[in-house]
Amino acid sequence: MSKVEINIQIGTLKALGFRKKRVIRHYLSYGFYVSIIGVIVGDLIGYFGLADILVKMEADTYDVPGLTKYFDYTNFIAAAVIILCIVIVAYLSCSKILNESAAQTLRLEVPRIKMKSKEGSRGLTSKMGFATKWNLRDIKRSKARTAMGVVGIMGATLIIVLAFGMMDSFDRYIQWNFDDISHYKYSMSLSKNITDKELDALYDSYGDATAETVVITYKNADGELVDATVTVNDSHGMLRVSDKNIQTHDIEDGIPGSTVGNVDDDGAIIVTGKLLKKMGMSLGDTVEWQPAGSDEWYSSKIVAQGRHPQMQQFSMTRKAYEGLGRTYEPDTIFTDADLSDASASDIDGVESIASLASLKQQLQDMLGTFKVMIWMFIILAGLLGLVIIYNMGILSLNEKNYQFATLKVLGFRVKRIRRIYELQNIWIAIVGILLGLPAGFYFTDYIFKYSIGDNYDFFATVDISTYLIAIGFMFGVTLLTNWILGRKIKTIDMVTALKANE
């Protein structure tokens, strides 16, 4: 309902003798009942529709006993907040009009147009076309409506960038973890009681790219004891380490730009950045640690800072580890040999075999449920953008009946009036999109930095295609709305619009 229609209705009710309180209750009931219906429909769709889909997908992916949907009390709180906000907006939209007399309310508000530059002047506006001047004046007169349109489009753009950005980020995480860091096809976990003969036979058949995981206790900067793991890496580049910019390197080469010293020095240790921050230490400091089951403490200089997407840990080269007098006992072999038909029971000294491709596929399947939720966000963003742009457009059109009728009388063709009207919507869309794109990135980045576990360390990665999709979609919705609403300009009744004040 436009401001003109509200003015006419309120003015008529006041002229008929209705009191202010009764008129207010009448208009508050609009927002109250509409929001009640919307909340109920939304809860029904969520509980009996979307919840069933998500629960089924969770059950297919995970083995969770007693998994079922649940209607939490917070839904009632959210519903109450939504209803309250809509009722407040309904009150604010009519409270100012109710302070006027019936005659003032019924009289159509004629916009006050002031030109700061006259025709022929040297000001900036003198060089602008009529459509530009007209729209700038209209935006200045309707600041609240313009701001709501910009914020609404920004919000829709933000959600689209957030949704597609999360998928881009997960895809980048999978690539980083399984393609960049892991340069092997299979890993074999060795038996604890493996003999030297069996180990030599495995080296001959599958190579000697190995690693050992050592459980330790270390002292942080405050002297507190904390449990962690050290990966002793002798994989010859098959298990790589990452730098701050997630570029991967062979551990023997160190981490360019983040190394102080030689990674092969006795006891030299590499720490992931997130763990280093948690320790309260920095590069060059010395950390004391003790292997599980040992009474001996070791001192290691932190010579490099690395990064890992899902494990915050220490790493050492074999030479640095053995330089402390420790014996290297590999528990994993990495290989590119084809083990698709092999079984751990058929290979002496091997406890289990893991395929990197299978692990990657399992993670992608686990993220499948999450991607369904992301597509729901995308659909929501589309509906939000369409509703906001259409509502702002129809509101703008209804408020401009008087101006458009005047332009028709002055001889402006419908096509030119339509271009003037559409130009403003495009301006608002451009500003909203430009604000929504960076907001979407920072919101996505915030989620990945502060909403995931301490062991994870990955950030938002938004591909250029995501930005192009967001821009294209929002512009498409804007152009579609312009086409639908622009056709209504032909139906403006000039006599009714211009004689409204008589």
CSV table of N, CA, C and O in Angstrom, one decimal, residues 114-154:
chain,number,residue,atom,x,y,z
A,114,LYS,N,13.4,21.8,-5.7
A,114,LYS,CA,14.3,22.9,-5.7
A,114,LYS,C,15.5,22.6,-6.6
A,114,LYS,O,16.1,21.6,-6.4
A,115,MET,N,15.8,23.5,-7.5
A,115,MET,CA,16.9,23.4,-8.4
A,115,MET,C,18.0,24.3,-7.9
A,115,MET,O,17.8,25.5,-7.7
A,116,LYS,N,19.2,23.7,-7.6
A,116,LYS,CA,20.3,24.5,-7.2
A,116,LYS,C,21.0,25.1,-8.3
A,116,LYS,O,21.8,26.1,-8.2
A,117,SER,N,20.8,24.6,-9.5
A,117,SER,CA,21.5,25.2,-10.7
A,117,SER,C,20.4,25.4,-11.8
A,117,SER,O,19.6,24.5,-12.0
A,118,LYS,N,20.5,26.5,-12.4
A,118,LYS,CA,19.5,26.8,-13.4
A,118,LYS,C,20.1,26.5,-14.8
A,118,LYS,O,21.3,26.3,-15.0
A,119,GLU,N,19.2,26.4,-15.7
A,119,GLU,CA,19.6,26.1,-17.1
A,119,GLU,C,20.6,27.2,-17.6
A,119,GLU,O,20.4,28.4,-17.4
A,120,GLY,N,21.7,26.7,-18.1
A,120,GLY,CA,22.7,27.6,-18.6
A,120,GLY,C,23.8,27.9,-17.6
A,120,GLY,O,24.7,28.6,-17.9
A,121,SER,N,23.6,27.5,-16.4
A,121,SER,CA,24.6,27.7,-15.4
A,121,SER,C,25.8,26.8,-15.6
A,121,SER,O,25.8,25.9,-16.4
A,122,ARG,N,26.9,27.1,-14.8
A,122,ARG,CA,28.1,26.3,-15.0
A,122,ARG,C,28.2,25.2,-13.9
A,122,ARG,O,29.3,24.6,-13.8
A,123,GLY,N,27.2,25.0,-13.1
A,123,GLY,CA,27.3,24.0,-12.1
A,123,GLY,C,27.3,22.6,-12.6
A,123,GLY,O,27.0,22.3,-13.8
A,124,LEU,N,27.6,21.6,-11.8
A,124,LEU,CA,27.7,20.2,-12.2
A,124,LEU,C,26.4,19.7,-12.7
A,124,LEU,O,26.3,19.0,-13.7
A,125,THR,N,25.2,20.1,-12.0
A,125,THR,CA,23.9,19.6,-12.4
A,125,THR,C,23.5,20.1,-13.8
A,125,THR,O,22.7,19.5,-14.5
A,126,SER,N,24.1,21.3,-14.2
A,126,SER,CA,23.7,21.8,-15.5
A,126,SER,C,24.2,20.9,-16.7
A,126,SER,O,23.7,21.0,-17.8
A,127,LYS,N,25.2,20.1,-16.4
A,127,LYS,CA,25.7,19.2,-17.4
A,127,LYS,C,24.9,17.8,-17.4
A,127,LYS,O,25.2,17.0,-18.3
A,128,MET,N,24.1,17.6,-16.5
A,128,MET,CA,23.3,16.4,-16.3
A,128,MET,C,22.1,16.4,-17.2
A,128,MET,O,21.5,17.4,-17.5
A,129,GLY,N,21.7,15.2,-17.6
A,129,GLY,CA,20.5,15.1,-18.4
A,129,GLY,C,19.2,15.2,-17.5
A,129,GLY,O,19.3,15.1,-16.3
A,130,PHE,N,18.1,15.3,-18.1
A,130,PHE,CA,16.9,15.5,-17.3
A,130,PHE,C,16.6,14.3,-16.4
A,130,PHE,O,16.2,14.4,-15.3
A,131,ALA,N,16.8,13.1,-17.0
A,131,ALA,CA,16.5,11.9,-16.2
A,131,ALA,C,17.4,11.8,-15.0
A,131,ALA,O,16.9,11.4,-13.9
A,132,THR,N,18.7,12.2,-15.1
A,132,THR,CA,19.6,12.1,-14.0
A,132,THR,C,19.2,13.1,-12.9
A,132,THR,O,19.1,12.8,-11.7
A,133,LYS,N,18.9,14.4,-13.3
A,133,LYS,CA,18.4,15.4,-12.4
A,133,LYS,C,17.2,14.9,-11.7
A,133,LYS,O,17.0,15.1,-10.4
A,134,TRP,N,16.2,14.4,-12.4
A,134,TRP,CA,14.9,14.1,-11.9
A,134,TRP,C,15.1,13.0,-10.8
A,134,TRP,O,14.5,13.0,-9.7
A,135,ASN,N,15.9,12.0,-11.1
A,135,ASN,CA,16.1,10.9,-10.2
A,135,ASN,C,16.9,11.3,-9.0
A,135,ASN,O,16.7,10.8,-7.9
A,136,LEU,N,17.9,12.2,-9.1
A,136,LEU,CA,18.6,12.7,-8.0
A,136,LEU,C,17.7,13.4,-7.0
A,136,LEU,O,17.8,13.2,-5.8
A,137,ARG,N,16.8,14.2,-7.6
A,137,ARG,CA,15.9,14.9,-6.7
A,137,ARG,C,14.9,14.0,-6.0
A,137,ARG,O,14.6,14.1,-4.8
A,138,ASP,N,14.5,12.9,-6.7
A,138,ASP,CA,13.6,12.0,-6.1
A,138,ASP,C,14.2,11.2,-5.0
A,138,ASP,O,13.6,10.9,-4.0
A,139,ILE,N,15.5,10.8,-5.2
A,139,ILE,CA,16.2,10.1,-4.2
A,139,ILE,C,16.4,10.9,-3.0
A,139,ILE,O,16.3,10.5,-1.8
A,140,LYS,N,16.7,12.2,-3.2
A,140,LYS,CA,16.9,13.2,-2.0
A,140,LYS,C,15.6,13.3,-1.3
A,140,LYS,O,15.6,13.4,0.0
A,141,ARG,N,14.4,13.3,-2.0
A,141,ARG,CA,13.2,13.4,-1.3
A,141,ARG,C,12.7,12.2,-0.6
A,141,ARG,O,12.0,12.2,0.4
A,142,SER,N,13.2,11.0,-1.1
A,142,SER,CA,12.7,9.7,-0.6
A,142,SER,C,13.9,9.0,0.0
A,142,SER,O,14.3,7.9,-0.5
A,143,LYS,N,14.6,9.5,1.0
A,143,LYS,CA,15.8,8.9,1.5
A,143,LYS,C,15.6,7.6,2.1
A,143,LYS,O,16.3,6.6,2.0
A,144,ALA,N,14.5,7.5,2.9
A,144,ALA,CA,14.2,6.3,3.7
A,144,ALA,C,13.9,5.1,2.7
A,144,ALA,O,14.4,4.0,2.9
A,145,ARG,N,13.1,5.4,1.7
A,145,ARG,CA,12.8,4.3,0.7
A,145,ARG,C,14.0,3.9,-0.1
A,145,ARG,O,14.2,2.7,-0.3
A,146,THR,N,14.8,4.9,-0.4
A,146,THR,CA,16.1,4.5,-1.1
A,146,THR,C,17.0,3.7,-0.3
A,146,THR,O,17.6,2.7,-0.7
A,147,ALA,N,17.1,4.1,1.0
A,147,ALA,CA,18.0,3.4,1.9
A,147,ALA,C,17.5,2.0,2.1
A,147,ALA,O,18.3,1.0,2.1
A,148,MET,N,16.2,1.8,2.2
A,148,MET,CA,15.7,0.4,2.4
A,148,MET,C,15.9,-0.4,1.2
A,148,MET,O,16.3,-1.6,1.3
A,149,GLY,N,15.8,0.2,0.0
A,149,GLY,CA,16.1,-0.6,-1.2
A,149,GLY,C,17.6,-1.0,-1.3
A,149,GLY,O,17.9,-2.1,-1.7
A,150,VAL,N,18.5,-0.1,-1.0
A,150,VAL,CA,19.9,-0.4,-1.0
A,150,VAL,C,20.2,-1.5,0.0
A,150,VAL,O,21.0,-2.4,-0.3
A,151,VAL,N,19.7,-1.3,1.2
A,151,VAL,CA,20.0,-2.3,2.2
A,151,VAL,C,19.5,-3.7,1.9
A,151,VAL,O,20.1,-4.8,2.1
A,152,GLY,N,18.2,-3.7,1.3
A,152,GLY,CA,17.6,-5.0,0.9
A,152,GLY,C,18.4,-5.7,-0.2
A,152,GLY,O,18.7,-6.9,-0.1
A,153,ILE,N,18.8,-4.9,-1.2
A,153,ILE,CA,19.6,-5.5,-2.3
A,153,ILE,C,21.0,-6.0,-1.8
A,153,ILE,O,21.5,-7.0,-2.2
A,154,MET,N,21.6,-5.1,-0.9
A,154,MET,CA,22.9,-5.5,-0.3
A,154,MET,C,22.7,-6.8,0.5
A,154,MET,O,23.6,-7.7,0.4
